[in-house]
Short mmCIF file of C-alpha atoms in Angstrom, two decimals:
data_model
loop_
_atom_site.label_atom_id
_atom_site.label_comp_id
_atom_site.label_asym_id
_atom_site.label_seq_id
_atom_site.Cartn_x
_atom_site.Cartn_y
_atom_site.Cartn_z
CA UNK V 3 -13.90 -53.36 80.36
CA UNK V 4 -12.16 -50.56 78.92
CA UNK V 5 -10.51 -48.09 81.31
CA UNK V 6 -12.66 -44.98 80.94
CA UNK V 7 -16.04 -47.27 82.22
CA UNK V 8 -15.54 -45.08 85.89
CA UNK V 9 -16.24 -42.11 83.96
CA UNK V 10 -19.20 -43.57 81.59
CA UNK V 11 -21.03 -44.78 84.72
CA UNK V 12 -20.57 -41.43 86.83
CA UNK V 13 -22.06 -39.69 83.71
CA UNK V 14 -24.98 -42.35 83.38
CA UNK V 15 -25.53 -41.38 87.13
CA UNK V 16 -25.19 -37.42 86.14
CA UNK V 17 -27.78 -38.42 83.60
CA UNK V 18 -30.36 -40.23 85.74
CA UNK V 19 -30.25 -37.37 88.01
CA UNK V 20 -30.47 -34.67 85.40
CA UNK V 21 -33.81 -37.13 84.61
CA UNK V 22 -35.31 -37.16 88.25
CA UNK V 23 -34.33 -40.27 88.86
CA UNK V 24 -32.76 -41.56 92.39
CA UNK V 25 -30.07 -43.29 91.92
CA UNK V 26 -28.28 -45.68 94.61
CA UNK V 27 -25.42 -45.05 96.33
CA UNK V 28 -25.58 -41.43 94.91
CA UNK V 29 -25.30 -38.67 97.11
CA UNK V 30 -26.60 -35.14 96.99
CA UNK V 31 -23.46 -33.25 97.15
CA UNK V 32 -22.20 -35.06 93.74
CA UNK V 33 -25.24 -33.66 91.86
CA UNK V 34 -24.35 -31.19 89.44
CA UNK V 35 -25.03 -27.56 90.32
CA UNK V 36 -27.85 -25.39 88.56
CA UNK V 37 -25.64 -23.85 86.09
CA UNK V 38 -23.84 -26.83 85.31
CA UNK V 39 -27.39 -28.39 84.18
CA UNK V 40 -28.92 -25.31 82.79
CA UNK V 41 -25.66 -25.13 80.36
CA UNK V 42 -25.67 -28.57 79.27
CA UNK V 43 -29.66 -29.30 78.50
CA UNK V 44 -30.41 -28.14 75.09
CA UNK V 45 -33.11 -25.61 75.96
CA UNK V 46 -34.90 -23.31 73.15
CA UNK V 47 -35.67 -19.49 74.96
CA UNK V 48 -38.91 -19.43 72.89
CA UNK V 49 -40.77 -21.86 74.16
CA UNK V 50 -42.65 -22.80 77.57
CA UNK V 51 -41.43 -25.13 80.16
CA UNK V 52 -43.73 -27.48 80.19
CA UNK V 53 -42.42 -28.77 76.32
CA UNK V 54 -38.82 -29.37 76.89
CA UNK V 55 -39.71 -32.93 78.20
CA UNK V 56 -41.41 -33.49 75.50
CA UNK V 57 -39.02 -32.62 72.65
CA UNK V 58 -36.74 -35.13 70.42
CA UNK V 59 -33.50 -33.46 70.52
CA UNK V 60 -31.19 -34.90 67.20
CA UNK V 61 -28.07 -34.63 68.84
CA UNK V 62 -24.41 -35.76 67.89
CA UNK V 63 -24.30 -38.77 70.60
CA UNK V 64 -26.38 -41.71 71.23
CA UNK V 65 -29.56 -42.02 73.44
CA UNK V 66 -30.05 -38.05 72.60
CA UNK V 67 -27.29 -36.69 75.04
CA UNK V 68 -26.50 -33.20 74.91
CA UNK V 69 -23.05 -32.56 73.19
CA UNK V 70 -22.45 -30.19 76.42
CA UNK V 71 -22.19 -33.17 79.10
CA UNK V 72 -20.73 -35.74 76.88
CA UNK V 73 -17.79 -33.61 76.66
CA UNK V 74 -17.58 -32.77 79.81
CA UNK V 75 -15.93 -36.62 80.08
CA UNK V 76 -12.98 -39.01 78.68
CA UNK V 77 -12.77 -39.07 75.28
CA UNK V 78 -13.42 -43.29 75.64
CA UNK V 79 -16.79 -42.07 76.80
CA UNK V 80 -17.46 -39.93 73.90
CA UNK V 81 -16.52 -43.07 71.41
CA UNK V 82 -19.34 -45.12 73.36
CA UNK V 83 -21.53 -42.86 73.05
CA UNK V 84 -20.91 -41.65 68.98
CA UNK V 85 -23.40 -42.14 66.32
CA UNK V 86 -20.57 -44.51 64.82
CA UNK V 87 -21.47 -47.07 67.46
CA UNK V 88 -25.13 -46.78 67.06
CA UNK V 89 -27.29 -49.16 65.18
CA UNK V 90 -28.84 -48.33 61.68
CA UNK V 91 -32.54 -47.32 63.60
CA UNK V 92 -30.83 -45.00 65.74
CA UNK V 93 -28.71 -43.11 63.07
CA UNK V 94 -32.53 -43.27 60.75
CA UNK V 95 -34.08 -41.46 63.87
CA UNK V 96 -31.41 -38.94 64.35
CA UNK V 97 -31.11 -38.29 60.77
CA UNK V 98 -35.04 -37.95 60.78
CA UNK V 99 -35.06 -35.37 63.75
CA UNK V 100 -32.68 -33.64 62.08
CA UNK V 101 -34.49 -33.03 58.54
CA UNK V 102 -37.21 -32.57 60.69
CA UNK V 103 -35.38 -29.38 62.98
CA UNK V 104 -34.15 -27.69 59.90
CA UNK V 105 -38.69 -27.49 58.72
CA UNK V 106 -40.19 -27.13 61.80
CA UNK V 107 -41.67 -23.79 63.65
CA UNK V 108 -40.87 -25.76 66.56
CA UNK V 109 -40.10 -28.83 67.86
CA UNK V 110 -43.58 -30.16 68.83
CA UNK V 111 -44.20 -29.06 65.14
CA UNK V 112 -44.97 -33.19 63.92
CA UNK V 113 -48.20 -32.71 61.66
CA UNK V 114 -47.52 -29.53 59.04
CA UNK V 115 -46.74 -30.87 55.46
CA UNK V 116 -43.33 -29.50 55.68
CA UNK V 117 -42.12 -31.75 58.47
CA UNK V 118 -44.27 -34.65 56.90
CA UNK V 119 -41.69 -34.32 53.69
CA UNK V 120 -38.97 -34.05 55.63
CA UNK V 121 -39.78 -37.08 57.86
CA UNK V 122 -41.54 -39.44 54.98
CA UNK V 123 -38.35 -38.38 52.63
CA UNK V 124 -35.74 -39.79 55.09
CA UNK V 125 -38.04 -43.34 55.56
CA UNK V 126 -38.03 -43.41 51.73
CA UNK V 127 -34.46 -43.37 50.74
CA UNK V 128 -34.07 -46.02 53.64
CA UNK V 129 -36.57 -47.82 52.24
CA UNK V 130 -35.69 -47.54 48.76
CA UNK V 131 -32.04 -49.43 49.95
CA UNK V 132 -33.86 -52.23 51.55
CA UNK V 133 -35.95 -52.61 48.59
CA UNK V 134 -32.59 -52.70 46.36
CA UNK V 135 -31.05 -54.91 48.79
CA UNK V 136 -33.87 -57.39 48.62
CA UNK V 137 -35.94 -57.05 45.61
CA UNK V 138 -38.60 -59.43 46.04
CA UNK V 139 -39.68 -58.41 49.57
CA UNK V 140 -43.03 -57.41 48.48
CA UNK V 141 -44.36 -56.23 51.60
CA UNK V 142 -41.11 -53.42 51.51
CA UNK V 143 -42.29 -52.22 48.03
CA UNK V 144 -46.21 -51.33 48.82
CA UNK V 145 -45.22 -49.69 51.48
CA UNK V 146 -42.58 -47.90 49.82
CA UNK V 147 -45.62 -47.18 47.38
CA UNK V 148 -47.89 -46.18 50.21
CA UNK V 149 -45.23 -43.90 51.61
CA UNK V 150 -44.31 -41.84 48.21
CA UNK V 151 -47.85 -41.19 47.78
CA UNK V 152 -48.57 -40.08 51.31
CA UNK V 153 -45.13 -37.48 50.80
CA UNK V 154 -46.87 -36.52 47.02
CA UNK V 155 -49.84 -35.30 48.60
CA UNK V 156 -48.43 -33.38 51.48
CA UNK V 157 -46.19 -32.17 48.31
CA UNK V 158 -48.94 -30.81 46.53
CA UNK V 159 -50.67 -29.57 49.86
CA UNK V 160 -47.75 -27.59 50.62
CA UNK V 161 -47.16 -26.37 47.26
CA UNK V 162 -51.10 -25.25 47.12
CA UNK V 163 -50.78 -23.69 50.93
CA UNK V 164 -47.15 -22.38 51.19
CA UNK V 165 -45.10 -22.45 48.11
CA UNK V 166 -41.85 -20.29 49.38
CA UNK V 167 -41.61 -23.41 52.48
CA UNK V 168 -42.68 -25.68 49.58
CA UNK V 169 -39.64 -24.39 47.13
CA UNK V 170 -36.93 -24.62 50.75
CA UNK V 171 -38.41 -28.16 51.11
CA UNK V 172 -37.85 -29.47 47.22
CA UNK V 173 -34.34 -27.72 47.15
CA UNK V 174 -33.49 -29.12 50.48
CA UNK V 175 -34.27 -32.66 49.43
CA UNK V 176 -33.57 -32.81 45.65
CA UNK V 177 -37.13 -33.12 45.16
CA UNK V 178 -38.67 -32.19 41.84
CA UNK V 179 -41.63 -34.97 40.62
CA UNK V 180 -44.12 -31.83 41.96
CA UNK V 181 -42.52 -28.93 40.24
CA UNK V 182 -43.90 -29.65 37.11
CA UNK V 183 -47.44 -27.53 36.40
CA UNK V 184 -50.29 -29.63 34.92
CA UNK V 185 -50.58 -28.75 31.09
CA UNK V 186 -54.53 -28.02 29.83
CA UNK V 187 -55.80 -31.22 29.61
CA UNK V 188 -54.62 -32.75 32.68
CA UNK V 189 -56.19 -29.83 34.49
CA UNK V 190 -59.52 -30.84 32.61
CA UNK V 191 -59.26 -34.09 32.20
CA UNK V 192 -56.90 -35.26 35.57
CA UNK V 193 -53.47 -36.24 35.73
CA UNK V 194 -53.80 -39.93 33.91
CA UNK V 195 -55.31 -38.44 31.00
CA UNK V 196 -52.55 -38.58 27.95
CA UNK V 197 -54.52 -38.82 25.14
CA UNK V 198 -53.05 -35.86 22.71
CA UNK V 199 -50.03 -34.95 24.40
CA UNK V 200 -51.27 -35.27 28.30
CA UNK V 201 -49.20 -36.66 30.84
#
């Protein structure tokens, strides 16, 4: 083992108490005080007590620690626990929580068409480099299908509902298949119409 493991497991044992957990052979004195805790757990002012358990912090370290208490130990530690170590799912999540954090009115914010872009948008590119990497997993491309149709409609639902979030989300993203307005006869006809210069 390398020589800062001492200092990884004292901080999984920080961690399991910062949890509620009870940890063997730990004993009360070595918990960390009140203000060490309250400074290190992410916390937003804004919002009630009862929802910081329930929130998906995207964080810079692995297994959503707080940057705060990871530092707090051996910089071995902090290579254990960086997103350079962590596998391709767990970067995809973080990423996700992240696109999701900069669309959300708050963090238990998982069903408004903005954070549905944001989230669907990140799945997509991954998907669109597995279906690249393997081009005749069929399986990979309908749902790749299924999943750019599901982000066109909440597209079009937030363009219809809130078009100054809509416009943040496109820019953010490099969107720009919904931008377009519908000439006359697509708006009479539907969008598959093309007959006489339709789309």
């Amino acid at each position: 083992f390398f020589s800062g493991f001492p200092d990884f497991c004292r901080m999984l044992r920080h961690l399991r108490l910062l949890k509620g957990f009870r940890v063997g052979g730990s004993h009360p004195s070595q918990r960390p005080s009140t203000a060490v805790v309250a400074s290190t757990m992410p916390r937003a002012a804004h919002h009630p007590e009862w929802m910081q358990g329930h929130v998906r912090w995207a964080t810079d370290y692995r297994f959503g620690q707080p940057s705060k208490l990871v530092q707090m130990y051996g910089e071995q530690v902090q290579k254990v626990l960086s997103l350079r170590n962590a596998s391709t799912l767990e970067r995809r999540n973080v990423e996700e929580q992240r696109a999701i954090a900069r669309h959300a009115d708050s963090p238990l914010n998982t069903r408004s068409p903005a954070v549905q872009v944001a989230s669907l948008t990140v799945r997509i590119n991954r998907l669109a480099e597995h279906c690249i990497r393997c081009p005749r997993n069929a399986s990979a491309r309908h749902t790749f299908r299924r999943m750019v149709a599901r982000r066109r409609r909440a597209l079009l639902e937030l363009r219809r509902t809130e078009f100054q979030r809509y416009w943040r989300v496109v820019q953010d993203f490099g969107l720009y298949d919904a931008l377009a307005p519908l000439n006359i006869q697509a708006k009479k006809f539907g969008k598959t119409y093309k007959k006489g210069g339709g789309i």
